[in-house]
Short mmCIF file of C-alpha atoms in Angstrom, two decimals:
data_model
loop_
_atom_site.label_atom_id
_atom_site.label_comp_id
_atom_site.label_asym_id
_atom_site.label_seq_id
_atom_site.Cartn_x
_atom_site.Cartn_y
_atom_site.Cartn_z
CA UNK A 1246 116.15 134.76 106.31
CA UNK A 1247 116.93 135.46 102.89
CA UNK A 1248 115.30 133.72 99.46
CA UNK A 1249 116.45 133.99 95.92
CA UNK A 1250 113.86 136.72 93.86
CA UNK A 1251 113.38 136.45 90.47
CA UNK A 1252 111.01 138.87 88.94
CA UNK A 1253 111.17 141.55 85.99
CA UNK A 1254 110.71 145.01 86.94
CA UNK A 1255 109.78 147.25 84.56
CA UNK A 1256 112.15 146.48 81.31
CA UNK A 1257 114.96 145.21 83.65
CA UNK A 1258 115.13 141.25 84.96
CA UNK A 1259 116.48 141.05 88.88
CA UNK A 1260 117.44 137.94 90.66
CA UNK A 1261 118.57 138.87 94.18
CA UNK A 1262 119.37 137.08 97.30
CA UNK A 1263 116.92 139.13 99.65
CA UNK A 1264 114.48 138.97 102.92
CA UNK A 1265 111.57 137.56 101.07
CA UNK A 1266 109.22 139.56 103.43
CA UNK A 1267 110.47 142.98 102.68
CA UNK A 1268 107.55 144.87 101.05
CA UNK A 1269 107.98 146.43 97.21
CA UNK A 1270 107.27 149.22 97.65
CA UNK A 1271 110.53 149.55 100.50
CA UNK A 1272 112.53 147.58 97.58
CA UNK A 1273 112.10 149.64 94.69
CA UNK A 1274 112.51 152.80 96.13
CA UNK A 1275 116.25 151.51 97.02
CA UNK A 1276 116.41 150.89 93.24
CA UNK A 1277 115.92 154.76 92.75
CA UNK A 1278 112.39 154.19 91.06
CA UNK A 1279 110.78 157.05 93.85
CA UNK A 1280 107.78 157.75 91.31
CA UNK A 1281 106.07 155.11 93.59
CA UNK A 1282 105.39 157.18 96.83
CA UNK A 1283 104.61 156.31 100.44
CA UNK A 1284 101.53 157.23 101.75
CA UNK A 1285 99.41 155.84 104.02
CA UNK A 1286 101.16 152.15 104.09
CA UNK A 1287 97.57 151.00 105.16
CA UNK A 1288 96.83 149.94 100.79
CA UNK A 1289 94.28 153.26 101.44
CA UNK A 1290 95.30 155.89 99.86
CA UNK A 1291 96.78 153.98 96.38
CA UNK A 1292 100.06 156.34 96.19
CA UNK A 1293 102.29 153.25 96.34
CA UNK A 1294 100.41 151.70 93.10
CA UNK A 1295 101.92 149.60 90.85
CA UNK A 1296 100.94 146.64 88.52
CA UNK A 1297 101.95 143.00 88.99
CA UNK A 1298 101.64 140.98 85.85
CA UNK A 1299 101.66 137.17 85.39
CA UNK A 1300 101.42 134.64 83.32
CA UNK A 1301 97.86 132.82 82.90
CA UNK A 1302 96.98 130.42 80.71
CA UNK A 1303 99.76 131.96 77.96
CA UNK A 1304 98.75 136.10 78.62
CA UNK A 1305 100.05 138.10 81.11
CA UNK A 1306 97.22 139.56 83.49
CA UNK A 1307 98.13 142.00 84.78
CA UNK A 1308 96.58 143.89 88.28
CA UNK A 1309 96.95 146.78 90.28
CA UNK A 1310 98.37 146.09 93.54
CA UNK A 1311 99.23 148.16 96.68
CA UNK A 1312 103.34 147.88 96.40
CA UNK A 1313 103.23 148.62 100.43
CA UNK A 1314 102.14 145.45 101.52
CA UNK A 1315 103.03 143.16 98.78
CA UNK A 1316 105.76 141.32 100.20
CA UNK A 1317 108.68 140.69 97.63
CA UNK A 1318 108.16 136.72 97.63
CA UNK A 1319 104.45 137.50 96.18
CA UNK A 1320 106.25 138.72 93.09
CA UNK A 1321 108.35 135.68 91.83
CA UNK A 1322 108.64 135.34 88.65
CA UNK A 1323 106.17 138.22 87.73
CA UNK A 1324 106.36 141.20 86.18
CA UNK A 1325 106.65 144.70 88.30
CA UNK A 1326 105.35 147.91 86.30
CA UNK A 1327 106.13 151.05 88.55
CA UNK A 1328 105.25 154.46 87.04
CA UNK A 1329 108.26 154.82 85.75
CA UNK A 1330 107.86 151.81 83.36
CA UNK A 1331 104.96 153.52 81.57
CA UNK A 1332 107.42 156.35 80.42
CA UNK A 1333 108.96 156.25 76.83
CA UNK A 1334 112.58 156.93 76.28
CA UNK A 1335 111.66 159.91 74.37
CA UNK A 1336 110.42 161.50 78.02
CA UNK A 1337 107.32 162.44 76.38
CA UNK A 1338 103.83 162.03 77.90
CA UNK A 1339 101.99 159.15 76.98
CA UNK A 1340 98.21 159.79 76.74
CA UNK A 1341 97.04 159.08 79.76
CA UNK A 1342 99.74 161.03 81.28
CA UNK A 1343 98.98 164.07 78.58
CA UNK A 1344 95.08 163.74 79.45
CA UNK A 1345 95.66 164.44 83.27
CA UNK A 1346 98.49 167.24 82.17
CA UNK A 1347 95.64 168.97 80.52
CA UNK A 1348 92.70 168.40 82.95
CA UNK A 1349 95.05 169.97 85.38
CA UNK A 1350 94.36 166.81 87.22
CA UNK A 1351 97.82 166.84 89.03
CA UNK A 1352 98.66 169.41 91.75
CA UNK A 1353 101.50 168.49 94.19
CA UNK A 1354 101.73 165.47 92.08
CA UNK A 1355 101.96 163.08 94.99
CA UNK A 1356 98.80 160.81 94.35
CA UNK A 1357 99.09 161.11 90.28
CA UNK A 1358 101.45 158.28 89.95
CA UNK A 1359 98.95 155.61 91.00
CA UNK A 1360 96.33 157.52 89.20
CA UNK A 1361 97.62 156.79 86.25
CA UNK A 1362 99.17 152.69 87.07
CA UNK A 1363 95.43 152.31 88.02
CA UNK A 1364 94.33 153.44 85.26
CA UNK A 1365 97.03 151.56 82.63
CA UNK A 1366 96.04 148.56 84.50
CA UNK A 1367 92.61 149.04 83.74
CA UNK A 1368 93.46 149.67 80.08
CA UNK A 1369 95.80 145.99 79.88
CA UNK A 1370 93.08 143.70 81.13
CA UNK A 1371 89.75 145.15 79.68
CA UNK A 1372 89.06 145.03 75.50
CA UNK A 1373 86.14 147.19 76.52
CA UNK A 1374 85.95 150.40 78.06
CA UNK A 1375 83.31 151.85 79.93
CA UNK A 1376 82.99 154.79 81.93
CA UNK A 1377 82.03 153.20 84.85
CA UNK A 1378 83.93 150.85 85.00
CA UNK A 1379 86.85 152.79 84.31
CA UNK A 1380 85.98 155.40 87.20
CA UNK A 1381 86.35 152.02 89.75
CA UNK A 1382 89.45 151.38 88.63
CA UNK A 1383 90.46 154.32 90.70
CA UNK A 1384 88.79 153.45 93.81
CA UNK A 1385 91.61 152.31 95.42
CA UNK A 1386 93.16 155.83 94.82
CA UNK A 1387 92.42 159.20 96.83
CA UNK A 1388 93.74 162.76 95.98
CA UNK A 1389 94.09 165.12 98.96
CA UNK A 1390 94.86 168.54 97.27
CA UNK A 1391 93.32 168.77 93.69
CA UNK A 1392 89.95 166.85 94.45
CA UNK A 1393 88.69 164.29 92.03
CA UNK A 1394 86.86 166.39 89.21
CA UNK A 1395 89.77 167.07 87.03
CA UNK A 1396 90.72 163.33 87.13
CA UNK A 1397 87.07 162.52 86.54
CA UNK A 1398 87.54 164.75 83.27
CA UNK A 1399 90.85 163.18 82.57
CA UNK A 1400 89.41 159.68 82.55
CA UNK A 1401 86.25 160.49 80.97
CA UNK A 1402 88.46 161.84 78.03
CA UNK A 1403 90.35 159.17 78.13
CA UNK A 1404 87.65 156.54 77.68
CA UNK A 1405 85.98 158.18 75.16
CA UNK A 1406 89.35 159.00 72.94
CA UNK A 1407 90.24 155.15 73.09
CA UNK A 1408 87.01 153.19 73.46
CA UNK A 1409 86.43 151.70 70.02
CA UNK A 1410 90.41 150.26 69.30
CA UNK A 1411 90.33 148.00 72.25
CA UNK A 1412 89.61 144.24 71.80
CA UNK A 1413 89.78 140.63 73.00
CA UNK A 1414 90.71 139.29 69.40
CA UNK A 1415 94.45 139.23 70.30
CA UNK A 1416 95.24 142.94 69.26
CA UNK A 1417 94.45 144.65 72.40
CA UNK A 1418 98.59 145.11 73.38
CA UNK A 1419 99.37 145.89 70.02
CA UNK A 1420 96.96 148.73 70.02
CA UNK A 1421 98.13 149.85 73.30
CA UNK A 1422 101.94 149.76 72.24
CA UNK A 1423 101.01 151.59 69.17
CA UNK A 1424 98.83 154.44 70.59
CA UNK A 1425 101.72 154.25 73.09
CA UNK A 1426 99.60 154.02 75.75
CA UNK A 1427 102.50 151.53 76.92
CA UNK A 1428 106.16 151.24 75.90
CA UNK A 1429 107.27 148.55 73.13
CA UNK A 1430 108.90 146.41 76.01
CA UNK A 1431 105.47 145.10 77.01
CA UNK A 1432 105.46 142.78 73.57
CA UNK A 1433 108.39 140.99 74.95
CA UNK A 1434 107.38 140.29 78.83
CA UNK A 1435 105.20 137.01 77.88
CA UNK A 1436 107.82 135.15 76.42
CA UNK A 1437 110.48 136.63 78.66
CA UNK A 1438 108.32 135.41 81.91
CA UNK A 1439 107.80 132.16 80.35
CA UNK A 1440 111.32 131.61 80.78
CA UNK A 1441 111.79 132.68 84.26
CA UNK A 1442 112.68 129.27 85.77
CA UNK A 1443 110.16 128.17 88.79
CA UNK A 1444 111.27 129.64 92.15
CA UNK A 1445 112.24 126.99 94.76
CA UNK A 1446 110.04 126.77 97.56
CA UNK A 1447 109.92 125.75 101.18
CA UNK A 1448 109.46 121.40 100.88
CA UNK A 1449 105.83 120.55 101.50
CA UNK A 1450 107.55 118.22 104.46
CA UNK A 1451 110.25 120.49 105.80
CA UNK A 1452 110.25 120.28 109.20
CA UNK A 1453 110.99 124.18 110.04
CA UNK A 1454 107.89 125.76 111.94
CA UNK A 1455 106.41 128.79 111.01
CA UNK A 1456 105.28 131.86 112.63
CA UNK A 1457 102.75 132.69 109.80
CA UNK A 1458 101.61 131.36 106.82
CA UNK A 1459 100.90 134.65 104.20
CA UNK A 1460 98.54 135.03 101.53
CA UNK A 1461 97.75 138.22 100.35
CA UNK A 1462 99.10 139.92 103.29
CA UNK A 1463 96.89 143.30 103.19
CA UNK A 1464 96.47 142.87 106.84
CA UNK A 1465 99.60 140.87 108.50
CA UNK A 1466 101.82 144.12 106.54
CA UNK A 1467 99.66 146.74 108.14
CA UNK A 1468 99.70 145.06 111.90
CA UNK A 1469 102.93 143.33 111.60
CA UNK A 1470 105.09 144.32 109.69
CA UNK A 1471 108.45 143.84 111.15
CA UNK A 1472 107.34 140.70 113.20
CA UNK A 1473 107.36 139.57 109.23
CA UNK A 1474 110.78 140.22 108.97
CA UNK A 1475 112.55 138.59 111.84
CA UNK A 1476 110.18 135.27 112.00
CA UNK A 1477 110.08 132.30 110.25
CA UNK A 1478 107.13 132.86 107.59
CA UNK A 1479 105.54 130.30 104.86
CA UNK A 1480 104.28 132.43 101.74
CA UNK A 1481 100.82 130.68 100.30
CA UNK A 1482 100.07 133.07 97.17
CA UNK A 1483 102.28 131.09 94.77
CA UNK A 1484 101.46 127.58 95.94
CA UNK A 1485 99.62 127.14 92.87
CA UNK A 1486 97.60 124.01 94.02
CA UNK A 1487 96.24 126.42 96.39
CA UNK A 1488 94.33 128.76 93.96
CA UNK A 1489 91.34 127.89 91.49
CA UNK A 1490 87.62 127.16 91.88
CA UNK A 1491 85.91 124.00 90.68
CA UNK A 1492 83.09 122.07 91.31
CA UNK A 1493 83.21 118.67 92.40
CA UNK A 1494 80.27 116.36 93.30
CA UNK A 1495 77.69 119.68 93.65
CA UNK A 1496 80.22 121.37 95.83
CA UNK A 1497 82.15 124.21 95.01
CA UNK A 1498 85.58 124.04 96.14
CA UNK A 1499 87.47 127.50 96.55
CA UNK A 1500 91.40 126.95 96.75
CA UNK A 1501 92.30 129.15 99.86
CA UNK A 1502 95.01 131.95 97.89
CA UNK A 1503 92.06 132.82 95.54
CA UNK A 1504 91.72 136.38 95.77
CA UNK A 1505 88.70 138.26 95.73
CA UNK A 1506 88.78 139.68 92.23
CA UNK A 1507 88.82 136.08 91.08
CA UNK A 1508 86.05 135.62 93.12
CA UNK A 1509 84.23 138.18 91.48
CA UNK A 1510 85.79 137.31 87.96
CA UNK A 1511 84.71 133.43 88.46
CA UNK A 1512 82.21 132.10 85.62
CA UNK A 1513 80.96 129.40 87.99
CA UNK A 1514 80.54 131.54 91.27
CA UNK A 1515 78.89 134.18 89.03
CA UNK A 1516 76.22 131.28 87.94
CA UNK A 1517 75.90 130.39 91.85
CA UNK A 1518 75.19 133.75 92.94
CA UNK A 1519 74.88 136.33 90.55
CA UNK A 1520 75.12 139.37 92.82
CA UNK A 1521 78.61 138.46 93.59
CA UNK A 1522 80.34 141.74 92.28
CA UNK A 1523 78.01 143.72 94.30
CA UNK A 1524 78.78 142.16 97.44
CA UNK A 1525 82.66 141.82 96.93
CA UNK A 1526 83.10 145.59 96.06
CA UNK A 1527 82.26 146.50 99.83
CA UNK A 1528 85.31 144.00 99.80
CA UNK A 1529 88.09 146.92 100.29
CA UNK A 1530 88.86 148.56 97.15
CA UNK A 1531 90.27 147.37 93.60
CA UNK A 1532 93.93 146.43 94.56
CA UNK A 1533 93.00 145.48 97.96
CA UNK A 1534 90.82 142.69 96.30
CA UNK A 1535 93.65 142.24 93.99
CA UNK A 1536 95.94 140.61 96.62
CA UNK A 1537 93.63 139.74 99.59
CA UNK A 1538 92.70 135.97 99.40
CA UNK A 1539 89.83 134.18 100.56
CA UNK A 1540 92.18 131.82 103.11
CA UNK A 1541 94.09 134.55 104.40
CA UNK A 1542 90.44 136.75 105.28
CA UNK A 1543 89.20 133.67 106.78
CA UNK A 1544 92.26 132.93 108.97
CA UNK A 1545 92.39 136.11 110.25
CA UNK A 1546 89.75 135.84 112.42
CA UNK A 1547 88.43 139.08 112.66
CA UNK A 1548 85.01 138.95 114.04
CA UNK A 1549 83.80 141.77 111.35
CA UNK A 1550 85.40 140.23 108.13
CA UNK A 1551 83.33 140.42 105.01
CA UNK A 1552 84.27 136.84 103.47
CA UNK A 1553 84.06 135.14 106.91
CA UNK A 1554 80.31 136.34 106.95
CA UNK A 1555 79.63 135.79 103.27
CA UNK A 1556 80.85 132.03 103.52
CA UNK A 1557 79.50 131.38 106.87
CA UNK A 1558 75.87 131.74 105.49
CA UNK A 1559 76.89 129.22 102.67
CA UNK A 1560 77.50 126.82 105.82
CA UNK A 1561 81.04 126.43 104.07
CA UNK A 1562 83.39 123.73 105.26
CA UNK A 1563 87.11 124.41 105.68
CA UNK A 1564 89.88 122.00 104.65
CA UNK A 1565 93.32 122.27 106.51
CA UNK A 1566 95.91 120.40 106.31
CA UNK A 1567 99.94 119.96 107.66
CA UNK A 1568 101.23 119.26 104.38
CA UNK A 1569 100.45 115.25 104.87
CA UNK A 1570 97.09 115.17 106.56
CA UNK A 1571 93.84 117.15 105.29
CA UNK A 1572 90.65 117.56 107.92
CA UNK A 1573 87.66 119.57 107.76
CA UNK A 1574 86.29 121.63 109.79
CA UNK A 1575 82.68 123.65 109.49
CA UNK A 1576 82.98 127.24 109.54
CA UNK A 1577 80.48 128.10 111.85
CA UNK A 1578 82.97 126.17 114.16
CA UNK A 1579 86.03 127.25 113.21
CA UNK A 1580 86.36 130.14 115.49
CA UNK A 1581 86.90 129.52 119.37
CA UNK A 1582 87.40 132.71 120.66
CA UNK A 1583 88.45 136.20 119.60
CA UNK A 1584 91.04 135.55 116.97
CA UNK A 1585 91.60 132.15 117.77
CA UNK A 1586 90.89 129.21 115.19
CA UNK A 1587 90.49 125.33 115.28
CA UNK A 1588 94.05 125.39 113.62
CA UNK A 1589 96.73 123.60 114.71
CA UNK A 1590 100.55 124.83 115.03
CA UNK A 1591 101.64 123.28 111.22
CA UNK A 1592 98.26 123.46 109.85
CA UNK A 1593 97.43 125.80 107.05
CA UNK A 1594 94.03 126.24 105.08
CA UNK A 1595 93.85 124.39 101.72
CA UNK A 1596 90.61 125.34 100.14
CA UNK A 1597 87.03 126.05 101.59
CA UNK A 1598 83.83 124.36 99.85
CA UNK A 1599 80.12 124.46 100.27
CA UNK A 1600 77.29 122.60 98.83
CA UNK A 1601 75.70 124.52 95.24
CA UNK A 1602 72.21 125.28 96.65
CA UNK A 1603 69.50 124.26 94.75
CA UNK A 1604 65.60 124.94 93.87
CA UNK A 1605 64.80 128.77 94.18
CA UNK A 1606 67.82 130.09 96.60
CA UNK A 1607 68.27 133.63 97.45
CA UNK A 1608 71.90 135.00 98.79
CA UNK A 1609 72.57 138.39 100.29
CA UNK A 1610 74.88 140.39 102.16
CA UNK A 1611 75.01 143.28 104.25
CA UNK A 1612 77.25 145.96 105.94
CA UNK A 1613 77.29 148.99 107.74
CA UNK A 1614 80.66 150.84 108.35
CA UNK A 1615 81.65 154.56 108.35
CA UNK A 1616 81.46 154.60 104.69
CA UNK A 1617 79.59 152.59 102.15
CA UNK A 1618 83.04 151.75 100.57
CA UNK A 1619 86.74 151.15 101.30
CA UNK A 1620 85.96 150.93 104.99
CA UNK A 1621 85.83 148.22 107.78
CA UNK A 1622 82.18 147.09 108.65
CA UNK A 1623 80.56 148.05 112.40
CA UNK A 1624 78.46 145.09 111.52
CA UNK A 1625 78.02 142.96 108.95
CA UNK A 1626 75.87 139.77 107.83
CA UNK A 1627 74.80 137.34 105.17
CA UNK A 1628 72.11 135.02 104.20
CA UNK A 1629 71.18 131.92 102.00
CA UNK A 1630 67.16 131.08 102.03
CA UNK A 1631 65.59 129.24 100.10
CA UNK A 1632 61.74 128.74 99.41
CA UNK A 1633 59.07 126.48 98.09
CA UNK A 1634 56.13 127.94 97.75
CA UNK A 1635 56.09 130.57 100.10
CA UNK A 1636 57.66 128.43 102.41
CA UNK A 1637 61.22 128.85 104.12
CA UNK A 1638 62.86 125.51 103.27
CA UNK A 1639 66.23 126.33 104.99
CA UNK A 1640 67.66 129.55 105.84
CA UNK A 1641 71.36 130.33 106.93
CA UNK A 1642 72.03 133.82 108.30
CA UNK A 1643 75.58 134.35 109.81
CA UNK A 1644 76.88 137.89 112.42
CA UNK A 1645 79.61 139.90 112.48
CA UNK A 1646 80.80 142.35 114.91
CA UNK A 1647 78.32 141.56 117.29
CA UNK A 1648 80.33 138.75 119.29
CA UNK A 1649 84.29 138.36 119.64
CA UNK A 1650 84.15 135.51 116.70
CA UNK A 1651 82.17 135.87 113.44
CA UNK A 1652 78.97 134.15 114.20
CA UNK A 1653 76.27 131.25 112.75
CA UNK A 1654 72.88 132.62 113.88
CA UNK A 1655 71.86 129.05 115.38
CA UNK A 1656 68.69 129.54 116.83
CA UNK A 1657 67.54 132.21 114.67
CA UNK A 1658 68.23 129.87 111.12
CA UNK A 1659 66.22 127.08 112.78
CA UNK A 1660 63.41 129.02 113.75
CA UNK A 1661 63.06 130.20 109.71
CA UNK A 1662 62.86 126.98 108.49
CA UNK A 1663 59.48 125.48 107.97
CA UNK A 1664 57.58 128.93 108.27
CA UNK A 1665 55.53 130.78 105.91
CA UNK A 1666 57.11 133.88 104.30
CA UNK A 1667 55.80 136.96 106.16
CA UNK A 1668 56.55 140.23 107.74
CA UNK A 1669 55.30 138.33 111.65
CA UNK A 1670 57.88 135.70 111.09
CA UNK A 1671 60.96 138.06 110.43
CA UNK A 1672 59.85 140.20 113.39
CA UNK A 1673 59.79 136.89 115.59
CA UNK A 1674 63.40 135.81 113.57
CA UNK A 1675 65.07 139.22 114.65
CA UNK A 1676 63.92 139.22 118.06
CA UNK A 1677 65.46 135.84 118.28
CA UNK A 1678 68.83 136.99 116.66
CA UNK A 1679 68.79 139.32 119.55
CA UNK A 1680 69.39 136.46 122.32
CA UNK A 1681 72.11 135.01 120.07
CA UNK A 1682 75.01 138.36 120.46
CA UNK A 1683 76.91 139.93 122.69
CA UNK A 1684 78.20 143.22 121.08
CA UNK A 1685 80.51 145.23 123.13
CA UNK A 1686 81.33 148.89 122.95
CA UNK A 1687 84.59 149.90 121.00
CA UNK A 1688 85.32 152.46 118.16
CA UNK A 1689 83.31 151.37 116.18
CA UNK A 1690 80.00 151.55 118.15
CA UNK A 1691 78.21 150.85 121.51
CA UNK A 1692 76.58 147.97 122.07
CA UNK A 1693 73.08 148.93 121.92
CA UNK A 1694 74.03 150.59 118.68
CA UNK A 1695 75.70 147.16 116.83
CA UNK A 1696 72.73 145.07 118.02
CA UNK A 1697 70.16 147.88 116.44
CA UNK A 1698 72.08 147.49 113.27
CA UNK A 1699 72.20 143.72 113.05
CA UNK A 1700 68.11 143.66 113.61
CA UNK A 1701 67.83 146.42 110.80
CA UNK A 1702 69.98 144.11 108.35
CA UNK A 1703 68.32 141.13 109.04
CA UNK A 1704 65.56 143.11 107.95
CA UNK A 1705 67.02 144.22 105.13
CA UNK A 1706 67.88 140.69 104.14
CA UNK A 1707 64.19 139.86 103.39
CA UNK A 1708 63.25 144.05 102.18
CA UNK A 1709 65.78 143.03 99.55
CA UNK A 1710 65.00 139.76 98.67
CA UNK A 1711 61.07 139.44 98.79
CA UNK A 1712 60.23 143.15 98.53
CA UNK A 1713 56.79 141.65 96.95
CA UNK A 1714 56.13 139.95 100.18
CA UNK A 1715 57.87 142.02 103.64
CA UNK A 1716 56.33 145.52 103.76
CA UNK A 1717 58.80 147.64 105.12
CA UNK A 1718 56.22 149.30 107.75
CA UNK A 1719 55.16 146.42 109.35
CA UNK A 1720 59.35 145.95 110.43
CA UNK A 1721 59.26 149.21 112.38
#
């Protein structure tokens, strides 16, 4: 059960003969380095923060992860930056550290560690800062004693002290090192990672079965977690002909361990649909989206996940394969019963693809959950429409959490198409959706209640899209 890690952690390099499924977070505080805490071990609550960088095209990106479910085998040949690798050896506070220090941003001190990774990891990958955007690099963090005001302050000092050095010309780590914002060992970690030799992995056609088949593994390590240690497991996030997005043809192919901050990152899915970053931040929060790819969200199954809906409106085709032979499969197919796929034993996902709409499209998505953010949806749906003057010249709308698999609104898609734009037709469209589900009651909602919300969304689809054209009364 054990693999051969190679990975640098902090300024130290480590190659150790270990269970490959063992989480980081459970490794390196073996190693002594306990300024990474456990919290939640759900990737909620961001106390177990620390950056992973890697190589990319010659610079090391680097992202904030959640170091409880980041299994060690998702770290080969990376770089590891606990909170303890942002200190100096002169033990003094570095700036970000000093700024919280004297926003009194820090009470029992248990959440400030991954405060301030979150917030160094912001600092290493963005030339310019914004408040904002600086603010939602903490999402994925929550302080339970001191509330969030002081660390507002702290980052809002922060920005503002540091805004105008920052830049994309090449000097960005130098300024960092020299404001010490990070140590002087970041200069070396590019060329030191650049000599990590490739990590062996498990032959494309070995014949040993697997259990699972990992990507990100937010979920698997919050349901499973010590199934993953005493089970045969294949680890997809550093297959490397797995990742990437291209288009091929006029169809955008999605490599299935593509996470969902290079989703959102993407110059070509951000020409598709240009609302993408709105939709993927009701993905989970910032290191959650970090590690969670698009094949391991899909294969899951769940009947309420977020990229399952958003791709099932694009009437998105999956690839899987055994390692010799590839088939497709449509999404809106894919799923035969509650958590149960069209995949074979052997088979994994290679990539998902859908046709690049064309003429006047519209895309949306929609949830409701508990809370706006950071939070699993009650229900949750998506649509691709597009028109020609006035007229609905295909529409795809797609259901989840009203049915035990994520759902392709049949009936309802085919009745849009061909009508004329107006606030009758949606009425007639949602009543149809209606004869489509079969919500049940659970924790998250009675029936009666999920099938209200999926005819509000619907709705909401076409408020938001053609607010010139749906009044909102006339959907009451």
């Amino acid at each position: 059960m054990e693999s051969k890690i190679r990975f640098i952690l902090n300024k130290e390099s480590i190659e150790t003969m270990i269970n490959p499924a063992i989480v980081v977070l459970d490794h390196i505080r073996t190693l002594r380095l306990t300024g990474t805490k456990e919290g939640c071990k759900e990737g909620d609550c961001g106390a177990c923060t620390v950056l992973v960088g890697e190589l990319n095209i010659g610079e090391v990106i680097y992202r904030s992860v959640n170091s409880c479910l980041i299994p060690l085998n998702n770290i080969n040949g990376k770089h590891i930056v606990t909170i303890e690798g942002l200190n100096h050896d002169e033990k003094f506070l570095n700036p970000i550290q000093k700024f919280f220090a004297e926003e009194g941003a820090s009470q029992c001190g248990f959440c400030t560690p991954g405060f301030i990774v979150s917030l160094t990891g912001h600092f290493l990958n963005n030339a310019e800062l914004k408040f904002n955007n600086v603010i939602d690099s903490l999402d994925g963090n929550i302080c339970r004693c001191t509330g969030h005001n002081s660390i507002i302050r702290a980052a809002e000092r922060i920005t503002e002290t540091f805004k105008e050095g920052l830049s994309n010309n090449g000097t960005r780590l130098k300024f960092l090192t020299d404001n010490r914002i990070v140590p002087e060992y970041f200069n070396t970690i590019r060329e030191r990672l650049e000599k990590i030799q490739p990590i062996e992995t498990e032959h494309e056609n070995s014949e040993t079965k697997f259990n699972f088949y990992i990507g990100g593994g937010t979920d698997l390590f919050v349901q499973r977690p010590d199934e993953m240690l005493n089970t045969n497991v294949r680890y997809m996030e550093n297959n490397k002909s797995l990742t990437g997005i291209n288009i091929r043809d006029g169809f955008c192919h999605i490599g299935s361990s593509t996470t969902v901050t290079d989703l959102m990152e993407s110059a070509i899915i951000n020409k598709i649909f240009p609302d993408i970053t709105r939709f993927a931040e009701l993905f989970g929060s910032t290191p959650i989206r970090n590690s969670a790819t698009v094949g391991g969200n899909l294969n899951n199954a769940s009947p309420i996940g977020d990229m399952t809906a958003f791709f099932m409106a694009l009437n998105s085709v999956v690839r899987l394969t055994d390692g010799k032979n590839k088939r497709d499969v449509e999404l809106n197919k894919f799923y035969k019963s509650y958590k149960v796929t069209e995949r074979l034993p052997g088979e994994y996902m290679e990539s998902i693809y859908f046709r690049i709409p064309e003429g006047k499209y519209f895309l949306n998505f929609e949830k409701v959950s508990k809370r706006t953010y950071l939070d699993i949806a009650s229900v949750n749906t998506g649509i691709l429409i597009s028109i020609s003057n006035a007229i609905i010249t295909d529409a795809n709308i797609s259901a989840g959490g009203v049915s035990a698999t994520p759902l392709y609104l049949q009936k309802t898609s085919a009745f849009l198409k061909g009508k004329e734009l107006s606030s009758g037709i949606i009425n007639e469209a949602v009543s149809i959706s209606q004869t489509e589900i079969s919500p049940i009651t659970d924790a998250r909602g009675t029936a009666e209640y999920k099938s209200l919300l999926l005819s509000r969304l619907i709705f909401t689809h076409f408020i938001t899209l053609f607010p010139e054209i749906i009044n909102v009364e006339e959907t009451i």
